[in-house]
PDB file of C-alpha atoms in Angstrom:
ATOM      1  CA  MET A  38       0.064  -0.047  -0.261  1.00 56.00           C
ATOM      2  CA  LEU A  39       3.213   2.449   1.084  1.00 55.00           C
ATOM      3  CA  ARG A  40       4.204   1.764  -2.471  1.00 70.00           C
ATOM      4  CA  GLN A  41       1.603   2.482  -4.407  1.00 74.00           C
ATOM      5  CA  ARG A  42       0.755   5.640  -2.599  1.00 70.00           C
ATOM      6  CA  VAL A  43       4.359   6.880  -2.990  1.00 73.00           C
ATOM      7  CA  VAL A  44       4.200   5.753  -6.915  1.00 78.00           C
ATOM      8  CA  THR A  45       0.839   7.284  -7.221  1.00 79.00           C
ATOM      9  CA  GLY A  46       1.916  10.809  -5.483  1.00 78.00           C
ATOM     10  CA  LEU A  47       5.074  11.095  -7.718  1.00 86.00           C
ATOM     11  CA  VAL A  48       3.160  10.840 -10.697  1.00 87.00           C
ATOM     12  CA  LEU A  49       0.507  13.245  -9.782  1.00 89.00           C
ATOM     13  CA  VAL A  50       3.206  15.898  -8.553  1.00 89.00           C
ATOM     14  CA  ALA A  51       4.904  14.879 -12.068  1.00 91.00           C
ATOM     15  CA  ALA A  52       1.563  16.061 -13.711  1.00 92.00           C
ATOM     16  CA  PHE A  53       1.329  18.743 -12.226  1.00 93.00           C
ATOM     17  CA  LEU A  54       4.802  20.280 -12.541  1.00 93.00           C
ATOM     18  CA  ILE A  55       5.043  19.400 -16.489  1.00 94.00           C
ATOM     19  CA  THR A  56       1.932  21.326 -16.588  1.00 94.00           C
ATOM     20  CA  LEU A  57       3.199  24.675 -14.964  1.00 94.00           C
ATOM     21  CA  LEU A  58       6.263  24.060 -16.191  1.00 92.00           C
ATOM     22  CA  LEU A  59       5.599  23.486 -20.201  1.00 93.00           C
ATOM     23  CA  ALA A  60       2.070  24.520 -21.005  1.00 95.00           C
ATOM     24  CA  PRO A  61       0.603  27.791 -21.933  1.00 95.00           C
ATOM     25  CA  PHE A  62      -1.519  29.786 -19.863  1.00 95.00           C
ATOM     26  CA  PRO A  63      -4.745  28.430 -21.707  1.00 94.00           C
ATOM     27  CA  THR A  64      -3.702  24.524 -21.699  1.00 96.00           C
ATOM     28  CA  GLN A  65      -3.162  25.033 -17.626  1.00 97.00           C
ATOM     29  CA  ALA A  66      -6.568  26.290 -17.246  1.00 96.00           C
ATOM     30  CA  VAL A  67      -8.524  23.840 -19.225  1.00 96.00           C
ATOM     31  CA  LEU A  68      -6.283  20.976 -17.431  1.00 96.00           C
ATOM     32  CA  PHE A  69      -7.118  22.165 -14.685  1.00 97.00           C
ATOM     33  CA  GLY A  70     -10.504  22.842 -15.275  1.00 96.00           C
ATOM     34  CA  ALA A  71     -10.867  18.975 -16.060  1.00 96.00           C
ATOM     35  CA  VAL A  72      -9.334  18.533 -12.610  1.00 96.00           C
ATOM     36  CA  ALA A  73     -11.905  20.453 -11.291  1.00 96.00           C
ATOM     37  CA  ALA A  74     -14.781  18.425 -13.234  1.00 95.00           C
ATOM     38  CA  ALA A  75     -13.503  14.814 -12.219  1.00 94.00           C
ATOM     39  CA  GLY A  76     -13.636  16.327  -8.084  1.00 95.00           C
ATOM     40  CA  ALA A  77     -17.128  17.459  -9.033  1.00 95.00           C
ATOM     41  CA  SER A  78     -17.467  13.902 -10.457  1.00 93.00           C
ATOM     42  CA  GLU A  79     -16.063  12.743  -6.707  1.00 94.00           C
ATOM     43  CA  TRP A  80     -18.210  14.704  -4.906  1.00 96.00           C
ATOM     44  CA  SER A  81     -21.264  13.312  -6.517  1.00 94.00           C
ATOM     45  CA  ASN A  82     -20.792  10.353  -4.307  1.00 92.00           C
ATOM     46  CA  LEU A  83     -21.567  12.806  -1.019  1.00 94.00           C
ATOM     47  CA  VAL A  84     -24.488  14.040  -3.375  1.00 94.00           C
ATOM     48  CA  ILE A  85     -25.907  10.085  -3.174  1.00 91.00           C
ATOM     49  CA  ILE A  86     -26.326  10.796  -7.172  1.00 90.00           C
ATOM     50  CA  ARG A  87     -26.545   7.220  -8.413  1.00 88.00           C
ATOM     51  CA  SER A  88     -27.310   7.388 -11.909  1.00 91.00           C
ATOM     52  CA  ALA A  89     -24.603   7.919 -14.514  1.00 91.00           C
ATOM     53  CA  ILE A  90     -26.396  10.531 -16.315  1.00 94.00           C
ATOM     54  CA  GLY A  91     -27.005  12.378 -13.197  1.00 92.00           C
ATOM     55  CA  ARG A  92     -23.388  12.549 -12.816  1.00 92.00           C
ATOM     56  CA  LEU A  93     -22.811  13.739 -15.742  1.00 94.00           C
ATOM     57  CA  VAL A  94     -24.892  16.183 -15.443  1.00 95.00           C
ATOM     58  CA  PHE A  95     -23.736  17.386 -11.514  1.00 95.00           C
ATOM     59  CA  ALA A  96     -20.193  17.374 -13.332  1.00 94.00           C
ATOM     60  CA  SER A  97     -20.316  19.505 -15.978  1.00 96.00           C
ATOM     61  CA  LEU A  98     -21.913  21.975 -13.991  1.00 96.00           C
ATOM     62  CA  VAL A  99     -18.422  23.002 -12.819  1.00 96.00           C
ATOM     63  CA  PRO A 100     -16.627  23.314 -16.525  1.00 96.00           C
ATOM     64  CA  LEU A 101     -19.396  25.448 -17.613  1.00 96.00           C
ATOM     65  CA  THR A 102     -19.370  27.681 -14.454  1.00 96.00           C
ATOM     66  CA  CYS A 103     -16.063  27.968 -15.045  1.00 96.00           C
ATOM     67  CA  GLY A 104     -15.981  28.817 -18.861  1.00 95.00           C
ATOM     68  CA  SER A 105     -18.484  31.350 -18.142  1.00 95.00           C
ATOM     69  CA  LEU A 106     -16.273  33.066 -15.692  1.00 94.00           C
ATOM     70  CA  TRP A 107     -13.507  32.355 -18.497  1.00 94.00           C
ATOM     71  CA  VAL A 108     -15.540  34.985 -20.659  1.00 92.00           C
ATOM     72  CA  LYS A 109     -16.693  37.505 -17.966  1.00 90.00           C
ATOM     73  CA  LEU A 110     -13.931  37.852 -16.118  1.00 89.00           C
ATOM     74  CA  ASP A 111     -11.182  38.322 -18.906  1.00 86.00           C
ATOM     75  CA  LEU A 112      -9.047  35.924 -17.622  1.00 88.00           C
ATOM     76  CA  VAL A 113      -6.449  36.029 -20.233  1.00 82.00           C
ATOM     77  CA  GLY A 114      -7.265  40.143 -20.464  1.00 75.00           C
ATOM     78  CA  ALA A 115      -5.010  42.840 -18.159  1.00 64.00           C
ATOM     79  CA  GLY A 116      -7.310  42.714 -15.286  1.00 71.00           C
ATOM     80  CA  PRO A 117      -8.698  39.265 -14.322  1.00 72.00           C
ATOM     81  CA  ILE A 118      -6.868  39.521 -10.645  1.00 79.00           C
ATOM     82  CA  LEU A 119      -9.038  42.462  -9.400  1.00 78.00           C
ATOM     83  CA  ALA A 120     -12.425  41.577 -11.285  1.00 82.00           C
ATOM     84  CA  GLY A 121     -12.139  38.079  -9.565  1.00 86.00           C
ATOM     85  CA  GLN A 122     -11.752  39.446  -6.365  1.00 88.00           C
ATOM     86  CA  PRO A 123     -15.056  39.723  -5.129  1.00 91.00           C
ATOM     87  CA  LEU A 124     -15.080  36.311  -6.090  1.00 92.00           C
ATOM     88  CA  LEU A 125     -12.341  35.298  -3.728  1.00 93.00           C
ATOM     89  CA  ALA A 126     -13.215  37.464  -0.869  1.00 93.00           C
ATOM     90  CA  GLY A 127     -16.599  35.432  -1.052  1.00 94.00           C
ATOM     91  CA  SER A 128     -15.260  32.331  -0.983  1.00 94.00           C
ATOM     92  CA  ALA A 129     -12.790  33.359   1.801  1.00 92.00           C
ATOM     93  CA  PHE A 130     -16.043  34.489   4.062  1.00 92.00           C
ATOM     94  CA  LEU A 131     -17.696  31.077   3.294  1.00 92.00           C
ATOM     95  CA  TRP A 132     -14.888  28.928   4.303  1.00 94.00           C
ATOM     96  CA  SER A 133     -14.489  31.291   7.020  1.00 91.00           C
ATOM     97  CA  ALA A 134     -18.218  30.199   8.078  1.00 91.00           C
ATOM     98  CA  MET A 135     -17.770  26.654   7.705  1.00 93.00           C
ATOM     99  CA  LEU A 136     -15.229  26.985  11.248  1.00 91.00           C
ATOM    100  CA  LEU A 137     -18.934  27.253  13.002  1.00 89.00           C
ATOM    101  CA  ALA A 138     -19.891  24.562  11.722  1.00 90.00           C
ATOM    102  CA  LEU A 139     -16.965  21.668  11.806  1.00 93.00           C
ATOM    103  CA  LYS A 140     -16.569  23.738  15.718  1.00 90.00           C
ATOM    104  CA  TYR A 141     -20.495  22.289  16.546  1.00 89.00           C
ATOM    105  CA  TYR A 142     -20.552  19.534  14.287  1.00 90.00           C
ATOM    106  CA  PRO A 143     -22.767  16.786  15.024  1.00 85.00           C
ATOM    107  CA  SER A 144     -25.018  20.034  15.745  1.00 85.00           C
ATOM    108  CA  GLY A 145     -26.333  20.983  12.350  1.00 80.00           C
ATOM    109  CA  GLY A 146     -26.317  17.644  11.071  1.00 80.00           C
ATOM    110  CA  TRP A 147     -29.753  18.178   9.570  1.00 85.00           C
ATOM    111  CA  LEU A 148     -28.151  20.730   7.319  1.00 88.00           C
ATOM    112  CA  TRP A 149     -25.579  18.822   5.975  1.00 89.00           C
ATOM    113  CA  GLY A 150     -28.184  15.787   5.679  1.00 87.00           C
ATOM    114  CA  GLN A 151     -29.955  17.568   2.870  1.00 93.00           C
ATOM    115  CA  PRO A 152     -28.530  16.439  -0.272  1.00 93.00           C
ATOM    116  CA  TRP A 153     -29.293  20.011  -2.535  1.00 95.00           C
ATOM    117  CA  VAL A 154     -26.809  21.451   0.310  1.00 94.00           C
ATOM    118  CA  ARG A 155     -24.340  18.882  -0.262  1.00 95.00           C
ATOM    119  CA  GLY A 156     -24.282  19.410  -3.957  1.00 96.00           C
ATOM    120  CA  LEU A 157     -24.432  23.296  -4.138  1.00 96.00           C
ATOM    121  CA  MET A 158     -21.540  23.006  -1.693  1.00 96.00           C
ATOM    122  CA  GLY A 159     -19.898  21.218  -3.999  1.00 96.00           C
ATOM    123  CA  TRP A 160     -20.079  23.107  -7.070  1.00 96.00           C
ATOM    124  CA  LEU A 161     -19.472  26.108  -5.541  1.00 96.00           C
ATOM    125  CA  ILE A 162     -16.524  24.812  -4.252  1.00 96.00           C
ATOM    126  CA  MET A 163     -14.945  23.180  -6.950  1.00 97.00           C
ATOM    127  CA  THR A 164     -15.853  26.649  -9.470  1.00 97.00           C
ATOM    128  CA  ALA A 165     -14.412  28.568  -6.937  1.00 96.00           C
ATOM    129  CA  THR A 166     -10.754  26.404  -6.279  1.00 97.00           C
ATOM    130  CA  TRP A 167     -10.745  26.387 -10.383  1.00 97.00           C
ATOM    131  CA  LEU A 168     -11.276  30.437 -10.180  1.00 96.00           C
ATOM    132  CA  SER A 169      -8.379  30.675  -7.339  1.00 97.00           C
ATOM    133  CA  VAL A 170      -5.671  28.645  -9.172  1.00 97.00           C
ATOM    134  CA  VAL A 171      -6.464  30.559 -12.532  1.00 96.00           C
ATOM    135  CA  LEU A 172      -5.727  33.631 -11.077  1.00 95.00           C
ATOM    136  CA  CYS A 173      -2.580  32.616  -8.659  1.00 95.00           C
ATOM    137  CA  LEU A 174      -1.625  31.693 -12.065  1.00 95.00           C
ATOM    138  CA  ARG A 175      -2.125  35.694 -14.042  1.00 92.00           C
ATOM    139  CA  PHE A 176       0.287  37.203 -10.786  1.00 91.00           C
ATOM    140  CA  ASP A 177       4.125  37.613 -11.579  1.00 88.00           C
ATOM    141  CA  TYR A 178       5.916  34.373 -11.353  1.00 91.00           C
ATOM    142  CA  GLY A 179       2.454  32.896 -11.864  1.00 93.00           C
ATOM    143  CA  PRO A 180       3.347  29.275 -11.777  1.00 95.00           C
ATOM    144  CA  ILE A 181       6.194  29.617  -8.970  1.00 94.00           C
ATOM    145  CA  VAL A 182       2.916  31.383  -7.525  1.00 95.00           C
ATOM    146  CA  LEU A 183       0.840  28.735  -7.620  1.00 97.00           C
ATOM    147  CA  PHE A 184       4.092  25.885  -6.727  1.00 96.00           C
ATOM    148  CA  LEU A 185       4.174  27.807  -2.996  1.00 96.00           C
ATOM    149  CA  MET A 186       0.385  27.789  -2.808  1.00 97.00           C
ATOM    150  CA  ILE A 187       0.613  23.859  -3.154  1.00 97.00           C
ATOM    151  CA  LEU A 188       4.280  23.720  -1.046  1.00 96.00           C
ATOM    152  CA  THR A 189       2.304  25.636   1.632  1.00 98.00           C
ATOM    153  CA  ILE A 190      -0.243  23.079   1.783  1.00 97.00           C
ATOM    154  CA  ALA A 191       1.762  20.077   1.787  1.00 95.00           C
ATOM    155  CA  THR A 192       4.353  21.593   4.479  1.00 97.00           C
ATOM    156  CA  ALA A 193       1.070  22.071   6.767  1.00 97.00           C
ATOM    157  CA  ASP A 194      -0.106  18.484   6.162  1.00 95.00           C
ATOM    158  CA  ILE A 195       3.605  16.529   6.427  1.00 95.00           C
ATOM    159  CA  GLY A 196       4.423  18.363   9.182  1.00 96.00           C
ATOM    160  CA  ALA A 197       1.093  18.028  11.187  1.00 96.00           C
ATOM    161  CA  TYR A 198       0.714  14.202  10.129  1.00 94.00           C
ATOM    162  CA  PHE A 199       4.827  13.953  11.870  1.00 95.00           C
ATOM    163  CA  VAL A 200       4.287  15.839  14.783  1.00 96.00           C
ATOM    164  CA  GLY A 201       0.544  14.639  15.354  1.00 95.00           C
ATOM    165  CA  ARG A 202       2.355  11.402  15.043  1.00 94.00           C
ATOM    166  CA  ARG A 203       4.656  11.886  17.898  1.00 93.00           C
ATOM    167  CA  PHE A 204       3.337  14.396  20.243  1.00 95.00           C
ATOM    168  CA  GLY A 205      -0.409  14.149  19.804  1.00 90.00           C
ATOM    169  CA  ARG A 206      -2.438  14.133  22.765  1.00 93.00           C
ATOM    170  CA  HIS A 207      -5.102  16.560  22.325  1.00 95.00           C
ATOM    171  CA  PRO A 208      -8.095  15.573  19.555  1.00 94.00           C
ATOM    172  CA  LEU A 209      -8.605  19.215  16.891  1.00 95.00           C
ATOM    173  CA  ALA A 210     -11.623  17.457  15.607  1.00 92.00           C
ATOM    174  CA  GLN A 211     -12.813  14.374  17.374  1.00 91.00           C
ATOM    175  CA  ALA A 212     -16.345  14.345  15.766  1.00 91.00           C
ATOM    176  CA  ILE A 213     -14.974  14.268  12.310  1.00 94.00           C
ATOM    177  CA  SER A 214     -11.442  13.233  12.028  1.00 92.00           C
ATOM    178  CA  PRO A 215     -10.392  11.540  15.437  1.00 91.00           C
ATOM    179  CA  GLY A 216      -6.693  11.010  14.010  1.00 91.00           C
ATOM    180  CA  LYS A 217      -6.231  14.767  13.833  1.00 95.00           C
ATOM    181  CA  THR A 218      -4.744  16.840  16.767  1.00 96.00           C
ATOM    182  CA  TRP A 219      -3.769  20.273  18.181  1.00 97.00           C
ATOM    183  CA  GLU A 220      -0.970  19.342  18.487  1.00 97.00           C
ATOM    184  CA  GLY A 221       0.020  17.908  14.750  1.00 97.00           C
ATOM    185  CA  PHE A 222      -1.797  21.505  13.601  1.00 97.00           C
ATOM    186  CA  TRP A 223      -0.014  23.499  15.522  1.00 98.00           C
ATOM    187  CA  GLY A 224       3.494  21.544  14.299  1.00 97.00           C
ATOM    188  CA  GLY A 225       1.922  22.225  10.651  1.00 98.00           C
ATOM    189  CA  LEU A 226       1.873  25.678  11.336  1.00 98.00           C
ATOM    190  CA  VAL A 227       5.442  25.880  12.802  1.00 98.00           C
ATOM    191  CA  CYS A 228       6.846  23.890   9.856  1.00 98.00           C
ATOM    192  CA  VAL A 229       5.036  26.661   7.494  1.00 98.00           C
ATOM    193  CA  ALA A 230       6.326  29.333   8.896  1.00 98.00           C
ATOM    194  CA  LEU A 231       9.753  28.011   8.704  1.00 98.00           C
ATOM    195  CA  LEU A 232       8.782  27.956   4.724  1.00 97.00           C
ATOM    196  CA  THR A 233       7.807  31.345   4.424  1.00 97.00           C
ATOM    197  CA  ALA A 234      10.986  32.796   6.428  1.00 96.00           C
ATOM    198  CA  ILE A 235      12.839  30.660   3.243  1.00 96.00           C
ATOM    199  CA  VAL A 236      10.608  31.959   0.818  1.00 94.00           C
ATOM    200  CA  TRP A 237      10.720  35.440   2.440  1.00 94.00           C
ATOM    201  CA  ALA A 238      14.732  36.020   2.157  1.00 93.00           C
ATOM    202  CA  ASN A 239      15.198  34.833  -1.427  1.00 91.00           C
ATOM    203  CA  LEU A 240      11.971  36.901  -3.089  1.00 87.00           C
ATOM    204  CA  PRO A 241      13.337  38.576  -6.289  1.00 84.00           C
ATOM    205  CA  ILE A 242      14.305  42.199  -5.868  1.00 77.00           C
ATOM    206  CA  SER A 243      10.570  43.478  -7.512  1.00 77.00           C
ATOM    207  CA  HIS A 244       8.845  41.911  -4.519  1.00 82.00           C
ATOM    208  CA  ILE A 245      10.862  43.256  -1.623  1.00 77.00           C
ATOM    209  CA  HIS A 246       8.531  45.387  -0.317  1.00 84.00           C
ATOM    210  CA  LEU A 247       6.698  42.344   1.145  1.00 88.00           C
ATOM    211  CA  SER A 248       7.342  42.218   4.918  1.00 92.00           C
ATOM    212  CA  LEU A 249       7.941  38.923   6.488  1.00 94.00           C
ATOM    213  CA  GLY A 250       5.103  39.595   8.804  1.00 95.00           C
ATOM    214  CA  SER A 251       2.648  39.960   5.626  1.00 95.00           C
ATOM    215  CA  LEU A 252       3.826  36.773   3.902  1.00 96.00           C
ATOM    216  CA  LEU A 253       3.555  34.751   7.590  1.00 97.00           C
ATOM    217  CA  ALA A 254       0.067  35.882   7.966  1.00 97.00           C
ATOM    218  CA  LEU A 255      -0.917  35.121   4.105  1.00 97.00           C
ATOM    219  CA  GLY A 256       1.198  30.971   5.119  1.00 97.00           C
ATOM    220  CA  LEU A 257      -0.084  30.550   8.226  1.00 98.00           C
ATOM    221  CA  ALA A 258      -3.867  31.686   6.789  1.00 97.00           C
ATOM    222  CA  THR A 259      -3.457  29.362   3.603  1.00 98.00           C
ATOM    223  CA  ALA A 260      -2.242  26.622   5.891  1.00 98.00           C
ATOM    224  CA  GLY A 261      -5.409  27.145   8.458  1.00 97.00           C
ATOM    225  CA  ALA A 262      -7.656  27.150   5.534  1.00 97.00           C
ATOM    226  CA  SER A 263      -6.366  23.753   3.914  1.00 97.00           C
ATOM    227  CA  VAL A 264      -7.341  22.193   7.569  1.00 97.00           C
ATOM    228  CA  VAL A 265     -10.847  23.328   7.223  1.00 97.00           C
ATOM    229  CA  GLY A 266     -11.520  22.107   3.595  1.00 97.00           C
ATOM    230  CA  ASP A 267     -10.028  18.634   4.989  1.00 96.00           C
ATOM    231  CA  LEU A 268     -12.250  18.779   7.114  1.00 96.00           C
ATOM    232  CA  THR A 269     -15.096  19.875   5.563  1.00 96.00           C
ATOM    233  CA  VAL A 270     -15.118  17.144   2.711  1.00 95.00           C
ATOM    234  CA  SER A 271     -14.639  14.874   5.994  1.00 94.00           C
ATOM    235  CA  LEU A 272     -17.332  16.134   7.756  1.00 95.00           C
ATOM    236  CA  LEU A 273     -19.611  15.272   4.282  1.00 94.00           C
ATOM    237  CA  LYS A 274     -18.132  11.953   3.883  1.00 93.00           C
ATOM    238  CA  ARG A 275     -19.242  10.969   7.862  1.00 91.00           C
ATOM    239  CA  GLN A 276     -22.416  12.457   7.167  1.00 91.00           C
ATOM    240  CA  VAL A 277     -23.156   9.974   4.136  1.00 91.00           C
ATOM    241  CA  GLY A 278     -21.286   7.034   5.327  1.00 90.00           C
ATOM    242  CA  LEU A 279     -18.246   6.910   2.952  1.00 89.00           C
ATOM    243  CA  LYS A 280     -14.289   6.441   3.755  1.00 85.00           C
ATOM    244  CA  ASP A 281     -13.155   8.092   0.238  1.00 79.00           C
ATOM    245  CA  SER A 282     -14.520  10.309  -1.710  1.00 81.00           C
ATOM    246  CA  GLY A 283     -13.642   7.440  -5.091  1.00 75.00           C
ATOM    247  CA  ALA A 284     -11.102   5.181  -5.940  1.00 69.00           C
ATOM    248  CA  LEU A 285      -9.770   6.471  -9.046  1.00 72.00           C
ATOM    249  CA  LEU A 286      -5.902   7.175  -7.297  1.00 67.00           C
ATOM    250  CA  PRO A 287      -4.161   4.030  -6.338  1.00 64.00           C
ATOM    251  CA  GLY A 288      -3.423   4.229  -2.208  1.00 60.00           C
ATOM    252  CA  HIS A 289      -5.141   7.764  -2.207  1.00 64.00           C
ATOM    253  CA  GLY A 290      -8.610   7.208  -2.523  1.00 74.00           C
ATOM    254  CA  GLY A 291     -10.127   9.191  -4.681  1.00 83.00           C
ATOM    255  CA  LEU A 292      -9.105  12.523  -6.376  1.00 89.00           C
ATOM    256  CA  LEU A 293     -11.256  14.753  -3.967  1.00 91.00           C
ATOM    257  CA  ASP A 294      -9.538  13.117  -0.883  1.00 89.00           C
ATOM    258  CA  ARG A 295      -6.563  15.054  -2.344  1.00 88.00           C
ATOM    259  CA  LEU A 296      -8.137  18.048  -3.443  1.00 94.00           C
ATOM    260  CA  ASP A 297      -9.742  18.590   0.018  1.00 94.00           C
ATOM    261  CA  SER A 298      -7.025  20.796   1.336  1.00 96.00           C
ATOM    262  CA  ILE A 299      -6.474  23.194  -1.392  1.00 97.00           C
ATOM    263  CA  CYS A 300      -9.935  23.799  -2.058  1.00 97.00           C
ATOM    264  CA  GLY A 301      -9.900  25.697   1.420  1.00 97.00           C
ATOM    265  CA  ALA A 302      -6.804  27.143   0.789  1.00 97.00           C
ATOM    266  CA  ALA A 303      -6.651  28.196  -2.631  1.00 97.00           C
ATOM    267  CA  PRO A 304      -9.535  30.924  -2.769  1.00 97.00           C
ATOM    268  CA  VAL A 305      -7.535  32.312   0.541  1.00 97.00           C
ATOM    269  CA  PHE A 306      -4.374  32.531  -0.546  1.00 97.00           C
ATOM    270  CA  ALA A 307      -5.156  34.020  -4.183  1.00 96.00           C
ATOM    271  CA  LEU A 308      -7.041  36.893  -2.110  1.00 95.00           C
ATOM    272  CA  GLY A 309      -4.273  36.627   0.495  1.00 95.00           C
ATOM    273  CA  LEU A 310      -1.784  37.542  -2.479  1.00 94.00           C
ATOM    274  CA  LEU A 311      -3.899  40.622  -3.038  1.00 91.00           C
ATOM    275  CA  LEU A 312      -4.111  42.007   0.185  1.00 92.00           C
ATOM    276  CA  VAL A 313      -0.517  41.884   0.904  1.00 91.00           C
ATOM    277  CA  GLY A 314       0.534  43.753  -2.109  1.00 85.00           C
ATOM    278  CA  TYR A 315       1.838  41.251  -4.304  1.00 84.00           C
TER     279      TYR A 315
END
């Protein structure tokens, strides 16, 4: 299982890096849109859509909405980042509101028990994730910016795993994900803070105006949001009795099981870049 997990992970990393380094922006947007659609297809398991046609219709909503945003925001034009700012802010606000749902779960289970609520969440979350990723690519050094976002999320996840495994005592969200601990959470944040300091020390001259404090706030907010995304999908899986969102990735479960942290973090990261003056 471990070998399978490692091989799958390496393939995913290689595909991501090849897309960042070699594909032009429109191709990147289309490929990431396909990933979002695949994630939406798996989200249909959380909505309990059993028919193939129903799953196809649900998954198609995401690329159709993404295409509309591509045209509406003129994502290949001169000012797509500012045009998308209200959508990023709205998405970040909704993720912040999820903190209350996570804190008080299983209270409010009646809401998450509604298929239409889970379906609406999936459509909005996968679309917002795609938009956030695409807008990251439109910043200066876009591919590097997006890579750093993924690296931040991975650093928080790996740090939380090892620190939690060694020192974890106090559950972070017992009713949702018993394996996560507060010690692991704080350990992940410390690792992200170290990564942020390294990035700040190696900023290009054109961006030396960015302070270490502002980048630390961005990195820590992104890491925290990634945990919220992870726990949100875990909450919905627990609500419908699923262990994994799918079986697309050998050793990892479903694609959504790898995207959940990115879904929470991407809008916060993209909005944060604007707020810190990047």
